PDB file of C-alpha atoms in Angstrom:
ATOM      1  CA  UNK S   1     103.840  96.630 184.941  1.00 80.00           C
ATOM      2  CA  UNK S   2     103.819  97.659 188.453  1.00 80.00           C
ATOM      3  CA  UNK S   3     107.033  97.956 190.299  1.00 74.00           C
ATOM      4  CA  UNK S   4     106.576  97.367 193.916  1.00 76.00           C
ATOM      5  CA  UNK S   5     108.977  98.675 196.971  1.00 72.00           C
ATOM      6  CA  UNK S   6     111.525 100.449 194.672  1.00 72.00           C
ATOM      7  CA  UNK S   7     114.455 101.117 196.322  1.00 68.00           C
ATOM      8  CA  UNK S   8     115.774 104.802 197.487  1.00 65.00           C
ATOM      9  CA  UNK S   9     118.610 106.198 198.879  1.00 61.00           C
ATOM     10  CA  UNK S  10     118.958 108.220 201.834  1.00 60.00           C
ATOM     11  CA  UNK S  11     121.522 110.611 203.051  1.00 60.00           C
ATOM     12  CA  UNK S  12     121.987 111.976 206.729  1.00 61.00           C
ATOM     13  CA  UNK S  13     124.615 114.500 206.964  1.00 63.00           C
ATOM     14  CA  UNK S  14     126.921 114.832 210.035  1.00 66.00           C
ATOM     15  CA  UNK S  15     128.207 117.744 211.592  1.00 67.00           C
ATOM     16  CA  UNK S  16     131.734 117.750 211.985  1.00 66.00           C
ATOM     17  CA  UNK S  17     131.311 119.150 215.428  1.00 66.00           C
ATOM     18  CA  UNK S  18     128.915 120.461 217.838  1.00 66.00           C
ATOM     19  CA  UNK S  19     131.155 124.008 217.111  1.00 71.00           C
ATOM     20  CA  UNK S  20     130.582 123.489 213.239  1.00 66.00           C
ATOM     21  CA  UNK S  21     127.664 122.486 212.145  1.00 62.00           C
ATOM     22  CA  UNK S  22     129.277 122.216 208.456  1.00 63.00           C
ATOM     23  CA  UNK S  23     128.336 118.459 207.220  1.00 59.00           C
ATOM     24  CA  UNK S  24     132.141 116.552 206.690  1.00 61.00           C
ATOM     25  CA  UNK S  25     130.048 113.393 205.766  1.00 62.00           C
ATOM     26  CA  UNK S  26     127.124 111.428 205.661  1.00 61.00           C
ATOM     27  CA  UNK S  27     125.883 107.834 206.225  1.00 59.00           C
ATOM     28  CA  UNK S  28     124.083 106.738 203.041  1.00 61.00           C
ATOM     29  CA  UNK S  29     121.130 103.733 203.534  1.00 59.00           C
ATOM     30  CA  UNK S  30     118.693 101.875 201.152  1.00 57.00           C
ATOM     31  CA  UNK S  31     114.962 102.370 201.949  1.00 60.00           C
ATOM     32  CA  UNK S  32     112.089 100.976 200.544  1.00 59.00           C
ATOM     33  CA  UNK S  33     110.326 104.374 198.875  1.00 69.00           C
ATOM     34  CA  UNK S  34     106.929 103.496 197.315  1.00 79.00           C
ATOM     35  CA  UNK S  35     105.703 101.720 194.266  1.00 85.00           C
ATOM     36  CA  UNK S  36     105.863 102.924 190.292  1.00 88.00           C
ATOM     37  CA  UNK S  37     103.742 101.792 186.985  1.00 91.00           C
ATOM     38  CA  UNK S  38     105.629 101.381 183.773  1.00 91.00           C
ATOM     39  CA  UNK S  39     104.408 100.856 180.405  1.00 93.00           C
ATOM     40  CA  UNK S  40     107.064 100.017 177.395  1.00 95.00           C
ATOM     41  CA  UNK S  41     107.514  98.758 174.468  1.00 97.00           C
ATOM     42  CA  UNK S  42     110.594  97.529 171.993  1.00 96.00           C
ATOM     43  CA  UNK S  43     110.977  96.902 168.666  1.00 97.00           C
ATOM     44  CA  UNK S  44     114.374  95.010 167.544  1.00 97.00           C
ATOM     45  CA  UNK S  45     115.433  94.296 164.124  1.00 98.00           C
ATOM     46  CA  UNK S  46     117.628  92.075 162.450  1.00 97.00           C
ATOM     47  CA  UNK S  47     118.531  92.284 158.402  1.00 97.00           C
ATOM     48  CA  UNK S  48     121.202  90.602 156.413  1.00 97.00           C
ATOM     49  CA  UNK S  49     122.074  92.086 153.298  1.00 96.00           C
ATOM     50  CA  UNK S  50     124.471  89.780 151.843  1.00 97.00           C
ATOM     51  CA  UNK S  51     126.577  87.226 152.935  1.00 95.00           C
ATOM     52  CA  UNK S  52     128.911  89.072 154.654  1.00 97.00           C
ATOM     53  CA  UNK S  53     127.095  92.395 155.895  1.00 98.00           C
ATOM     54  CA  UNK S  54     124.121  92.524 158.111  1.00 98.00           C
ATOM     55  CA  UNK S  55     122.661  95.547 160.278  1.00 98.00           C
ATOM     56  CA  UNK S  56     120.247  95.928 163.242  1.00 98.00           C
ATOM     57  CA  UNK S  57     117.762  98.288 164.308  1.00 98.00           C
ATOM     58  CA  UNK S  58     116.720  98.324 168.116  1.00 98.00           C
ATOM     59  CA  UNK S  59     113.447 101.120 169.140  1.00 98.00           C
ATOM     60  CA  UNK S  60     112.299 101.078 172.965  1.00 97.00           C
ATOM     61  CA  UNK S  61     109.847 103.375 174.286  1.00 97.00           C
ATOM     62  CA  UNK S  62     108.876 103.741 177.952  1.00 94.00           C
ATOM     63  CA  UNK S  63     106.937 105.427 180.276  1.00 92.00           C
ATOM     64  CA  UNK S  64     107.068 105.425 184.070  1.00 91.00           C
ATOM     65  CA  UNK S  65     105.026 107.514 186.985  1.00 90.00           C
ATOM     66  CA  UNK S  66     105.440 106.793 190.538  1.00 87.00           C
ATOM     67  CA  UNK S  67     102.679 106.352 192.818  1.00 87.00           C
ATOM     68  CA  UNK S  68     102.661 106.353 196.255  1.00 81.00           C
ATOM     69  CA  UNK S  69     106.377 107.499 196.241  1.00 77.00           C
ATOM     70  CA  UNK S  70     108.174 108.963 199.059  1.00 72.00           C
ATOM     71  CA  UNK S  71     112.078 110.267 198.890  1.00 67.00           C
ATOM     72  CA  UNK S  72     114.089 110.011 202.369  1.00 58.00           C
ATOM     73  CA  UNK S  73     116.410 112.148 201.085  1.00 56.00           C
ATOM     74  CA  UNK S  74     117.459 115.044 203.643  1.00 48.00           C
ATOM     75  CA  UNK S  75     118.667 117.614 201.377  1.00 49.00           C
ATOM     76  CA  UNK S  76     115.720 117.516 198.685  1.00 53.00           C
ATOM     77  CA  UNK S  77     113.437 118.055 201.778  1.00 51.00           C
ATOM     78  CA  UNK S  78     115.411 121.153 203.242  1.00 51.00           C
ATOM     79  CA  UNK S  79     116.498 122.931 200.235  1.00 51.00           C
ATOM     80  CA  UNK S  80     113.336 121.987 198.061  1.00 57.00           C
ATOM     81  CA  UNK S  81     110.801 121.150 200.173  1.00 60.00           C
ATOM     82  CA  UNK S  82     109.907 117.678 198.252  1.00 60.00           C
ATOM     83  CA  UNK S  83     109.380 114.369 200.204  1.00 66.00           C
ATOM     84  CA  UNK S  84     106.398 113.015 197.624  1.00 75.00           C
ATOM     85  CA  UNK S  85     107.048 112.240 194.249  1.00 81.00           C
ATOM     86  CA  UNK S  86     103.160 110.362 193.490  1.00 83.00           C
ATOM     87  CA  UNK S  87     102.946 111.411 189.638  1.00 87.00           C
ATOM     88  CA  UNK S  88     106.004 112.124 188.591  1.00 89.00           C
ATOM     89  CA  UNK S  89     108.222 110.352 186.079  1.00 90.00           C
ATOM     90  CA  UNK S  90     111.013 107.788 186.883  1.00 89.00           C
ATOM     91  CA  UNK S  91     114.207 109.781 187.067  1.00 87.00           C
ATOM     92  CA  UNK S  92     117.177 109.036 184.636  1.00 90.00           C
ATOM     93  CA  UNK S  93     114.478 106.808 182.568  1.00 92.00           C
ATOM     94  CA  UNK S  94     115.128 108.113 179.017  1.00 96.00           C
ATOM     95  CA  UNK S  95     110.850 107.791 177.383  1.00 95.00           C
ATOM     96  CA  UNK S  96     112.872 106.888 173.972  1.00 97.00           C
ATOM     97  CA  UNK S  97     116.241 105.420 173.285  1.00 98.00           C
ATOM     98  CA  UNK S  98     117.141 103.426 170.245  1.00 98.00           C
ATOM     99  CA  UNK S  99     120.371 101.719 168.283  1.00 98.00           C
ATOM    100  CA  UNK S 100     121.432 101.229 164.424  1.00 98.00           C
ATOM    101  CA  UNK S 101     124.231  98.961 164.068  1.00 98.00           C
ATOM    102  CA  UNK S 102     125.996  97.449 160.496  1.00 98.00           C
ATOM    103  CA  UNK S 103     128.684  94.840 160.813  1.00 98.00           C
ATOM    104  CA  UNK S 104     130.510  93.565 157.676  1.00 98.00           C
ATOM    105  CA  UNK S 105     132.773  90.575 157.561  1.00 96.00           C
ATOM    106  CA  UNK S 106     134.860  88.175 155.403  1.00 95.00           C
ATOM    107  CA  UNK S 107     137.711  85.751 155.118  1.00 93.00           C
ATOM    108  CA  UNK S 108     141.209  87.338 155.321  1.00 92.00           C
ATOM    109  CA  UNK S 109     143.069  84.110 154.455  1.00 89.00           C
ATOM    110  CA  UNK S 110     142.520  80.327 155.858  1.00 87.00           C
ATOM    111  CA  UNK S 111     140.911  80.327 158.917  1.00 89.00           C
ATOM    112  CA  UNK S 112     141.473  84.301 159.661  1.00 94.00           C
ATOM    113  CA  UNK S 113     138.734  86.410 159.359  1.00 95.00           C
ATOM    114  CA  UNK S 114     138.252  90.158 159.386  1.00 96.00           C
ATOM    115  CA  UNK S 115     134.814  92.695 160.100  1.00 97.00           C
ATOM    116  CA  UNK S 116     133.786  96.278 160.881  1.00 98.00           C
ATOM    117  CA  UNK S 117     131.582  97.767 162.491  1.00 97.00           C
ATOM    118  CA  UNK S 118     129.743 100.967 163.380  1.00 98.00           C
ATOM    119  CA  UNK S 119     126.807 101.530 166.105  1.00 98.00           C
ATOM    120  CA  UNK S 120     124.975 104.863 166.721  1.00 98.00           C
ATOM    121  CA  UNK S 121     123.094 105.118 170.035  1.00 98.00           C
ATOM    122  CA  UNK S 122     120.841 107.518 170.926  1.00 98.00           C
ATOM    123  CA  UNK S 123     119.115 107.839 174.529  1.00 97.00           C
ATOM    124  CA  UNK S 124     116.202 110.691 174.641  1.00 97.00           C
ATOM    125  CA  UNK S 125     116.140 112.937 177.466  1.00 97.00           C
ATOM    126  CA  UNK S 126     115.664 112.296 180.939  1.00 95.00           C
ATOM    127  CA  UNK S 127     114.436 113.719 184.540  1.00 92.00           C
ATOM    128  CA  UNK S 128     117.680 113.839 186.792  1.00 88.00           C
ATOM    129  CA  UNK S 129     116.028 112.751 190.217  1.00 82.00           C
ATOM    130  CA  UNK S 130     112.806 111.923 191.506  1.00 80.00           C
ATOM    131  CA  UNK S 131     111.590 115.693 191.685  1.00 81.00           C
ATOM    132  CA  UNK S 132     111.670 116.194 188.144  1.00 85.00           C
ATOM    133  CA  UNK S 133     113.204 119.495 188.257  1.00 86.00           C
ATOM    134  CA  UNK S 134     116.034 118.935 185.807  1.00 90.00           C
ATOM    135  CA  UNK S 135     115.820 116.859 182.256  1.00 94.00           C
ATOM    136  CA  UNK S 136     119.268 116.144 180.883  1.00 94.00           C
ATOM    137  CA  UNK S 137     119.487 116.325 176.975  1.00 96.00           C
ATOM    138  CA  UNK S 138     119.217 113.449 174.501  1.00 97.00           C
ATOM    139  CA  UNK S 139     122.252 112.505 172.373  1.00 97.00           C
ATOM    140  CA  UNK S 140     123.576 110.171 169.954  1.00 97.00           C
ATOM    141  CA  UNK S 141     126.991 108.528 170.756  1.00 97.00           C
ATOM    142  CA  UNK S 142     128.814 106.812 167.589  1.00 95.00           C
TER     143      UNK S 142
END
């Protein structure tokens, strides 16, 4: 899939006088950055054990490069010296994440009913902006 005019964020600091040149704030805007291809699949599955207990399995893999991307961004192009971004993954796009959930029920008495449940999630590691300097680490949360 190709994702066209993906949005970007841009910060401009301002000085909190002409005396100090230290930023107290900035005016955030939305630009239109460039375009990205992504490729992806998921697998989801459903199983019911008995009556009463069933559990489900959900796999996604995907992968993501921009092309033709450009960051606004004022501090990535002082401190780093980034602007373009053509190549490199998606940021904060995990290329695996996945799910295992059971949930068992039953009658408690007349029309009441009781279940439980457990879910493990796991999310696979991820670039933390657009420059790809950073991955964060997978983890599982129960």
């Amino acid at each position: 899939m190709k994702w066209n005019n993906l949005p970007s964020s841009s910060a401009l600091p301002v000085p909190i006088s002409a005396t100090n040149p230290t930023p107290s704030t900035a005016f955030t805007g939305l630009l239109s950055a460039g375009n990205a291809k992504l490729h992806g699949v998921e697998f989801e599955a459903t199983g019911i054990l008995t009556d009463h207990w069933d559990v489900n399995f959900r796999a996604n893999y995907q992968s993501g490069t921009y092309e033709n991307y450009i960051q606004g961004l004022v501090s990535t192009s002082l401190v780093l010296g980034l602007r373009g971004f053509s190549g490199k993954h998606l940021a904060r796009v995990p290329t695996w994440s996945g799910s295992i959930s059971s949930t068992y029920r039953d009658e408690l008495k007349g029309e009441w009913n009781w279940f439980v449940r457990g879910d493990a999630n796991y999310v696979g590691s991820a670039w933390d902006s657009e420059a790809n300097i950073v991955r964060s680490d997978a983890y599982v949360r129960v």
